[in-house]
């Protein structure tokens, strides 16, 4: 049993093993995007993002509101290869995330974003179904963020669904005061823990855990670590451009303009309990814990 545990840890902490034929080749076809084209005269303006050819599948898993769109921007900027998703968000597509288009072929994106089975089936009671739904052998990036801040960000997105700037707009204080918000908090706290726990307990392929707070605090260092995990060569020219264009178009401000804490004491206790359980799993698997200085008090 101890040998099995050592073998699992060794696998979890390895980097992506690129499949035969995967040389991170890009498709020079018409579908490309210049994300820094509005910076004329800059050496960054000429960089293009393109689809890949035969790229090894890697999943990016997070709860909505965890910063996955910003992380996708960073990965596309650093690698020059589009990321994909399970959703087909037309707003993101119009802003250059061409991997959002329905029908994008497997092997054409550097990572494929998903929010996990809980967000499609709302609680899968059968453990075997949950296990099979996460594709446990696929290389995985698990993006975690403090649940309180995640829920604030997701609630904004949820309330702005159907609006042109849903990813960055604010909502009024009144939308945090009704019973529907507190029902949302209860459901999302459970889903946050379920998504994190399922991936930590059941992933058997290479797994990289990144905390949003750490990515914000030291973006380029953690981006380099991610590129190492993905087994992607570092392009210093691209990274220099990332350093001068860190925000992208969709890095949402999750604080409230009115300095309002919308959570009850019971909700904060539930956050703390969920974080404690997830941190225990992170420690057992030798991953860093959620940064404590970023939690809402």
PDB file of C-alpha atoms in Angstrom, residues 68-271:
ATOM      1  CA  UNK A  68      -9.909  30.528 -15.516  1.00  0.00           C
ATOM      2  CA  UNK A  69     -10.475  32.989 -18.372  1.00  0.00           C
ATOM      3  CA  UNK A  70      -7.556  35.122 -17.207  1.00  0.00           C
ATOM      4  CA  UNK A  71      -5.389  32.008 -16.869  1.00  0.00           C
ATOM      5  CA  UNK A  72      -6.380  30.970 -20.393  1.00  0.00           C
ATOM      6  CA  UNK A  73      -5.309  34.403 -21.646  1.00  0.00           C
ATOM      7  CA  UNK A  74      -1.925  33.978 -19.941  1.00  0.00           C
ATOM      8  CA  UNK A  75      -1.432  30.508 -21.429  1.00  0.00           C
ATOM      9  CA  UNK A  76      -2.440  31.601 -24.929  1.00  0.00           C
ATOM     10  CA  UNK A  77      -0.159  34.634 -24.677  1.00  0.00           C
ATOM     11  CA  UNK A  78       2.788  32.568 -23.448  1.00  0.00           C
ATOM     12  CA  UNK A  79       2.432  29.618 -25.852  1.00  0.00           C
ATOM     13  CA  UNK A  80       0.843  31.045 -28.998  1.00  0.00           C
ATOM     14  CA  UNK A  81      -1.674  28.171 -28.980  1.00  0.00           C
ATOM     15  CA  UNK A  82      -5.398  28.614 -28.335  1.00  0.00           C
ATOM     16  CA  UNK A  83      -7.096  27.149 -25.303  1.00  0.00           C
ATOM     17  CA  UNK A  84     -10.521  25.536 -25.576  1.00  0.00           C
ATOM     18  CA  UNK A  85     -13.595  25.072 -23.415  1.00  0.00           C
ATOM     19  CA  UNK A  86     -16.725  22.980 -23.082  1.00  0.00           C
ATOM     20  CA  UNK A  87     -19.043  25.948 -23.444  1.00  0.00           C
ATOM     21  CA  UNK A  88     -19.036  28.085 -26.609  1.00  0.00           C
ATOM     22  CA  UNK A  89     -19.049  31.533 -24.987  1.00  0.00           C
ATOM     23  CA  UNK A  90     -19.697  33.845 -27.933  1.00  0.00           C
ATOM     24  CA  UNK A  91     -18.438  36.925 -26.056  1.00  0.00           C
ATOM     25  CA  UNK A  92     -15.075  35.309 -25.399  1.00  0.00           C
ATOM     26  CA  UNK A  93     -14.955  34.123 -29.009  1.00  0.00           C
ATOM     27  CA  UNK A  94     -15.497  37.664 -30.269  1.00  0.00           C
ATOM     28  CA  UNK A  95     -12.588  38.819 -28.112  1.00  0.00           C
ATOM     29  CA  UNK A  96     -10.141  36.359 -29.574  1.00  0.00           C
ATOM     30  CA  UNK A  97     -10.693  33.144 -27.623  1.00  0.00           C
ATOM     31  CA  UNK A  98     -11.278  31.237 -30.837  1.00  0.00           C
ATOM     32  CA  UNK A  99     -11.172  27.903 -29.009  1.00  0.00           C
ATOM     33  CA  UNK A 100     -14.676  28.739 -27.758  1.00  0.00           C
ATOM     34  CA  UNK A 101     -16.109  27.874 -31.161  1.00  0.00           C
ATOM     35  CA  UNK A 102     -18.271  24.755 -31.185  1.00  0.00           C
ATOM     36  CA  UNK A 103     -16.644  21.884 -33.029  1.00  0.00           C
ATOM     37  CA  UNK A 104     -13.002  22.726 -32.318  1.00  0.00           C
ATOM     38  CA  UNK A 105     -11.129  19.473 -32.891  1.00  0.00           C
ATOM     39  CA  UNK A 106      -9.338  17.553 -30.146  1.00  0.00           C
ATOM     40  CA  UNK A 107      -5.618  18.145 -30.243  1.00  0.00           C
ATOM     41  CA  UNK A 108      -5.905  21.762 -31.369  1.00  0.00           C
ATOM     42  CA  UNK A 109      -5.741  23.508 -27.974  1.00  0.00           C
ATOM     43  CA  UNK A 110      -3.077  23.669 -25.266  1.00  0.00           C
ATOM     44  CA  UNK A 111      -5.684  23.105 -22.523  1.00  0.00           C
ATOM     45  CA  UNK A 112      -9.438  22.487 -22.485  1.00  0.00           C
ATOM     46  CA  UNK A 113     -11.366  24.248 -19.742  1.00  0.00           C
ATOM     47  CA  UNK A 114     -14.137  22.473 -17.853  1.00  0.00           C
ATOM     48  CA  UNK A 115     -15.984  23.134 -14.632  1.00  0.00           C
ATOM     49  CA  UNK A 116     -16.522  19.446 -13.933  1.00  0.00           C
ATOM     50  CA  UNK A 117     -19.585  17.187 -13.831  1.00  0.00           C
ATOM     51  CA  UNK A 118     -21.210  18.946 -10.883  1.00  0.00           C
ATOM     52  CA  UNK A 119     -22.020  21.945 -13.065  1.00  0.00           C
ATOM     53  CA  UNK A 120     -23.784  19.842 -15.663  1.00  0.00           C
ATOM     54  CA  UNK A 121     -25.672  17.368 -13.483  1.00  0.00           C
ATOM     55  CA  UNK A 122     -25.847  19.260 -10.175  1.00  0.00           C
ATOM     56  CA  UNK A 123     -24.767  16.554  -7.749  1.00  0.00           C
ATOM     57  CA  UNK A 124     -24.028  13.147  -9.167  1.00  0.00           C
ATOM     58  CA  UNK A 125     -24.877  10.805  -6.314  1.00  0.00           C
ATOM     59  CA  UNK A 126     -23.306   7.712  -7.804  1.00  0.00           C
ATOM     60  CA  UNK A 127     -19.570   7.800  -7.039  1.00  0.00           C
ATOM     61  CA  UNK A 128     -18.671   5.628 -10.027  1.00  0.00           C
ATOM     62  CA  UNK A 129     -20.433   8.052 -12.376  1.00  0.00           C
ATOM     63  CA  UNK A 130     -18.598  10.973 -10.790  1.00  0.00           C
ATOM     64  CA  UNK A 131     -15.276   9.173 -11.079  1.00  0.00           C
ATOM     65  CA  UNK A 132     -15.761   8.347 -14.748  1.00  0.00           C
ATOM     66  CA  UNK A 133     -16.974  11.870 -15.533  1.00  0.00           C
ATOM     67  CA  UNK A 134     -13.701  13.509 -14.529  1.00  0.00           C
ATOM     68  CA  UNK A 135     -11.460  11.470 -16.905  1.00  0.00           C
ATOM     69  CA  UNK A 136      -9.008  10.794 -14.046  1.00  0.00           C
ATOM     70  CA  UNK A 137      -6.071   9.710 -16.214  1.00  0.00           C
ATOM     71  CA  UNK A 138      -5.913  12.925 -18.260  1.00  0.00           C
ATOM     72  CA  UNK A 139      -3.261  15.493 -17.287  1.00  0.00           C
ATOM     73  CA  UNK A 140      -5.063  18.154 -15.271  1.00  0.00           C
ATOM     74  CA  UNK A 141      -4.554  21.714 -14.086  1.00  0.00           C
ATOM     75  CA  UNK A 142      -6.722  22.389 -11.026  1.00  0.00           C
ATOM     76  CA  UNK A 143      -7.267  26.115 -10.453  1.00  0.00           C
ATOM     77  CA  UNK A 144      -8.463  26.867  -6.923  1.00  0.00           C
ATOM     78  CA  UNK A 145      -9.558  30.148  -5.423  1.00  0.00           C
ATOM     79  CA  UNK A 146     -10.850  31.148  -2.022  1.00  0.00           C
ATOM     80  CA  UNK A 147     -14.531  30.076  -2.065  1.00  0.00           C
ATOM     81  CA  UNK A 148     -15.897  33.395  -0.805  1.00  0.00           C
ATOM     82  CA  UNK A 149     -14.235  35.396  -3.562  1.00  0.00           C
ATOM     83  CA  UNK A 150     -15.078  32.715  -6.123  1.00  0.00           C
ATOM     84  CA  UNK A 151     -18.752  32.923  -5.223  1.00  0.00           C
ATOM     85  CA  UNK A 152     -18.792  36.727  -5.429  1.00  0.00           C
ATOM     86  CA  UNK A 153     -17.258  36.580  -8.905  1.00  0.00           C
ATOM     87  CA  UNK A 154     -19.568  33.792 -10.098  1.00  0.00           C
ATOM     88  CA  UNK A 155     -22.660  35.539  -8.706  1.00  0.00           C
ATOM     89  CA  UNK A 156     -21.778  38.619 -10.771  1.00  0.00           C
ATOM     90  CA  UNK A 157     -21.358  36.483 -13.894  1.00  0.00           C
ATOM     91  CA  UNK A 158     -24.583  34.600 -13.144  1.00  0.00           C
ATOM     92  CA  UNK A 159     -26.551  37.850 -12.790  1.00  0.00           C
ATOM     93  CA  UNK A 160     -25.049  39.398 -15.912  1.00  0.00           C
ATOM     94  CA  UNK A 161     -25.675  36.405 -18.187  1.00  0.00           C
ATOM     95  CA  UNK A 162     -26.858  37.639 -21.562  1.00  0.00           C
ATOM     96  CA  UNK A 163     -25.156  41.038 -21.308  1.00  0.00           C
ATOM     97  CA  UNK A 164     -22.324  42.063 -23.590  1.00  0.00           C
ATOM     98  CA  UNK A 165     -19.797  42.729 -20.817  1.00  0.00           C
ATOM     99  CA  UNK A 166     -20.870  40.045 -18.346  1.00  0.00           C
ATOM    100  CA  UNK A 167     -17.258  39.114 -17.576  1.00  0.00           C
ATOM    101  CA  UNK A 168     -16.235  42.520 -16.204  1.00  0.00           C
ATOM    102  CA  UNK A 169     -19.311  44.530 -15.163  1.00  0.00           C
ATOM    103  CA  UNK A 170     -20.398  45.112 -11.561  1.00  0.00           C
ATOM    104  CA  UNK A 171     -23.857  44.470 -10.098  1.00  0.00           C
ATOM    105  CA  UNK A 172     -25.723  46.542  -7.475  1.00  0.00           C
ATOM    106  CA  UNK A 173     -25.432  45.830  -3.759  1.00  0.00           C
ATOM    107  CA  UNK A 174     -29.105  44.836  -3.666  1.00  0.00           C
ATOM    108  CA  UNK A 175     -28.358  41.661  -5.659  1.00  0.00           C
ATOM    109  CA  UNK A 176     -26.360  40.352  -2.682  1.00  0.00           C
ATOM    110  CA  UNK A 177     -29.136  40.917  -0.145  1.00  0.00           C
ATOM    111  CA  UNK A 178     -31.876  38.529  -1.238  1.00  0.00           C
ATOM    112  CA  UNK A 179     -32.565  34.936  -0.364  1.00  0.00           C
ATOM    113  CA  UNK A 180     -31.625  33.811  -3.865  1.00  0.00           C
ATOM    114  CA  UNK A 181     -28.039  34.908  -3.225  1.00  0.00           C
ATOM    115  CA  UNK A 182     -27.809  32.953   0.018  1.00  0.00           C
ATOM    116  CA  UNK A 183     -29.292  29.851  -1.646  1.00  0.00           C
ATOM    117  CA  UNK A 184     -26.609  30.254  -4.297  1.00  0.00           C
ATOM    118  CA  UNK A 185     -23.905  30.503  -1.609  1.00  0.00           C
ATOM    119  CA  UNK A 186     -25.051  27.253   0.017  1.00  0.00           C
ATOM    120  CA  UNK A 187     -25.098  25.321  -3.247  1.00  0.00           C
ATOM    121  CA  UNK A 188     -21.828  26.752  -4.544  1.00  0.00           C
ATOM    122  CA  UNK A 189     -19.914  26.104  -1.322  1.00  0.00           C
ATOM    123  CA  UNK A 190     -20.753  22.411  -1.628  1.00  0.00           C
ATOM    124  CA  UNK A 191     -19.873  22.364  -5.327  1.00  0.00           C
ATOM    125  CA  UNK A 192     -16.557  24.164  -4.708  1.00  0.00           C
ATOM    126  CA  UNK A 193     -15.526  21.467  -2.239  1.00  0.00           C
ATOM    127  CA  UNK A 194     -16.834  18.633  -4.420  1.00  0.00           C
ATOM    128  CA  UNK A 195     -14.930  19.785  -7.495  1.00  0.00           C
ATOM    129  CA  UNK A 196     -11.668  20.209  -5.578  1.00  0.00           C
ATOM    130  CA  UNK A 197     -12.014  16.949  -3.649  1.00  0.00           C
ATOM    131  CA  UNK A 198     -12.958  14.840  -6.674  1.00  0.00           C
ATOM    132  CA  UNK A 199      -9.905  15.973  -8.605  1.00  0.00           C
ATOM    133  CA  UNK A 200      -7.529  15.585  -5.663  1.00  0.00           C
ATOM    134  CA  UNK A 201      -8.847  12.177  -4.648  1.00  0.00           C
ATOM    135  CA  UNK A 202      -9.321  10.582  -8.057  1.00  0.00           C
ATOM    136  CA  UNK A 203      -6.827  12.065 -10.518  1.00  0.00           C
ATOM    137  CA  UNK A 204      -4.231   9.445 -11.429  1.00  0.00           C
ATOM    138  CA  UNK A 205      -2.456  11.326 -14.219  1.00  0.00           C
ATOM    139  CA  UNK A 206      -0.164  14.339 -13.864  1.00  0.00           C
ATOM    140  CA  UNK A 207      -1.870  17.019 -11.746  1.00  0.00           C
ATOM    141  CA  UNK A 208      -0.851  20.635 -11.296  1.00  0.00           C
ATOM    142  CA  UNK A 209      -2.602  22.622  -8.551  1.00  0.00           C
ATOM    143  CA  UNK A 210      -2.448  26.386  -8.802  1.00  0.00           C
ATOM    144  CA  UNK A 211      -4.035  28.920  -6.457  1.00  0.00           C
ATOM    145  CA  UNK A 212      -5.461  32.022  -8.083  1.00  0.00           C
ATOM    146  CA  UNK A 213      -4.147  34.197  -5.261  1.00  0.00           C
ATOM    147  CA  UNK A 214      -0.598  32.965  -5.886  1.00  0.00           C
ATOM    148  CA  UNK A 215      -0.981  33.571  -9.630  1.00  0.00           C
ATOM    149  CA  UNK A 216      -2.052  37.171  -8.984  1.00  0.00           C
ATOM    150  CA  UNK A 217       0.768  37.767  -6.523  1.00  0.00           C
ATOM    151  CA  UNK A 218       3.582  36.367  -8.679  1.00  0.00           C
ATOM    152  CA  UNK A 219       2.169  35.867 -12.156  1.00  0.00           C
ATOM    153  CA  UNK A 220       5.267  35.228 -14.248  1.00  0.00           C
ATOM    154  CA  UNK A 221       6.846  32.793 -11.785  1.00  0.00           C
ATOM    155  CA  UNK A 222       3.718  30.644 -11.643  1.00  0.00           C
ATOM    156  CA  UNK A 223       3.211  30.913 -15.393  1.00  0.00           C
ATOM    157  CA  UNK A 224       6.732  29.540 -15.873  1.00  0.00           C
ATOM    158  CA  UNK A 225       5.889  26.658 -13.523  1.00  0.00           C
ATOM    159  CA  UNK A 226       2.770  25.926 -15.578  1.00  0.00           C
ATOM    160  CA  UNK A 227       4.717  25.923 -18.829  1.00  0.00           C
ATOM    161  CA  UNK A 228       7.134  23.438 -17.258  1.00  0.00           C
ATOM    162  CA  UNK A 229       4.203  21.220 -16.231  1.00  0.00           C
ATOM    163  CA  UNK A 230       2.768  21.449 -19.753  1.00  0.00           C
ATOM    164  CA  UNK A 231       6.179  20.547 -21.174  1.00  0.00           C
ATOM    165  CA  UNK A 232       6.143  23.690 -23.327  1.00  0.00           C
ATOM    166  CA  UNK A 233       9.383  25.553 -24.152  1.00  0.00           C
ATOM    167  CA  UNK A 234       9.544  29.070 -22.725  1.00  0.00           C
ATOM    168  CA  UNK A 235       9.488  31.846 -25.311  1.00  0.00           C
ATOM    169  CA  UNK A 236      11.170  34.756 -23.512  1.00  0.00           C
ATOM    170  CA  UNK A 237       9.892  37.246 -26.063  1.00  0.00           C
ATOM    171  CA  UNK A 238       6.307  36.238 -25.410  1.00  0.00           C
ATOM    172  CA  UNK A 239       6.822  36.263 -21.642  1.00  0.00           C
ATOM    173  CA  UNK A 240       8.199  39.797 -21.850  1.00  0.00           C
ATOM    174  CA  UNK A 241       4.985  40.783 -23.637  1.00  0.00           C
ATOM    175  CA  UNK A 242       2.898  39.033 -20.996  1.00  0.00           C
ATOM    176  CA  UNK A 243       4.754  41.038 -18.342  1.00  0.00           C
ATOM    177  CA  UNK A 244       3.739  44.288 -20.030  1.00  0.00           C
ATOM    178  CA  UNK A 245       0.135  43.148 -20.689  1.00  0.00           C
ATOM    179  CA  UNK A 246      -0.751  41.224 -17.538  1.00  0.00           C
ATOM    180  CA  UNK A 247      -4.432  42.028 -17.195  1.00  0.00           C
ATOM    181  CA  UNK A 248      -5.953  40.947 -20.489  1.00  0.00           C
ATOM    182  CA  UNK A 249      -9.586  41.835 -21.153  1.00  0.00           C
ATOM    183  CA  UNK A 250     -11.339  39.585 -18.621  1.00  0.00           C
ATOM    184  CA  UNK A 251      -9.604  39.816 -15.244  1.00  0.00           C
ATOM    185  CA  UNK A 252     -12.646  40.641 -13.141  1.00  0.00           C
ATOM    186  CA  UNK A 253     -12.488  42.783 -10.020  1.00  0.00           C
ATOM    187  CA  UNK A 254     -14.092  40.591  -7.333  1.00  0.00           C
ATOM    188  CA  UNK A 255     -14.217  43.236  -4.644  1.00  0.00           C
ATOM    189  CA  UNK A 256     -17.345  45.339  -4.315  1.00  0.00           C
ATOM    190  CA  UNK A 257     -17.270  49.069  -4.915  1.00  0.00           C
ATOM    191  CA  UNK A 258     -19.318  49.622  -1.783  1.00  0.00           C
ATOM    192  CA  UNK A 259     -17.006  47.705   0.580  1.00  0.00           C
ATOM    193  CA  UNK A 260     -19.795  45.335   1.537  1.00  0.00           C
ATOM    194  CA  UNK A 261     -19.377  41.875   3.032  1.00  0.00           C
ATOM    195  CA  UNK A 262     -22.471  39.923   1.869  1.00  0.00           C
ATOM    196  CA  UNK A 263     -21.898  36.704   3.838  1.00  0.00           C
ATOM    197  CA  UNK A 264     -23.504  35.568   7.077  1.00  0.00           C
ATOM    198  CA  UNK A 265     -21.457  34.172   9.968  1.00  0.00           C
ATOM    199  CA  UNK A 266     -22.828  30.690   9.204  1.00  0.00           C
ATOM    200  CA  UNK A 267     -21.729  30.968   5.571  1.00  0.00           C
ATOM    201  CA  UNK A 268     -18.231  32.019   6.672  1.00  0.00           C
ATOM    202  CA  UNK A 269     -18.075  29.003   8.969  1.00  0.00           C
ATOM    203  CA  UNK A 270     -19.019  26.748   6.062  1.00  0.00           C
ATOM    204  CA  UNK A 271     -16.285  28.335   3.923  1.00  0.00           C
TER     205      UNK A 271
END
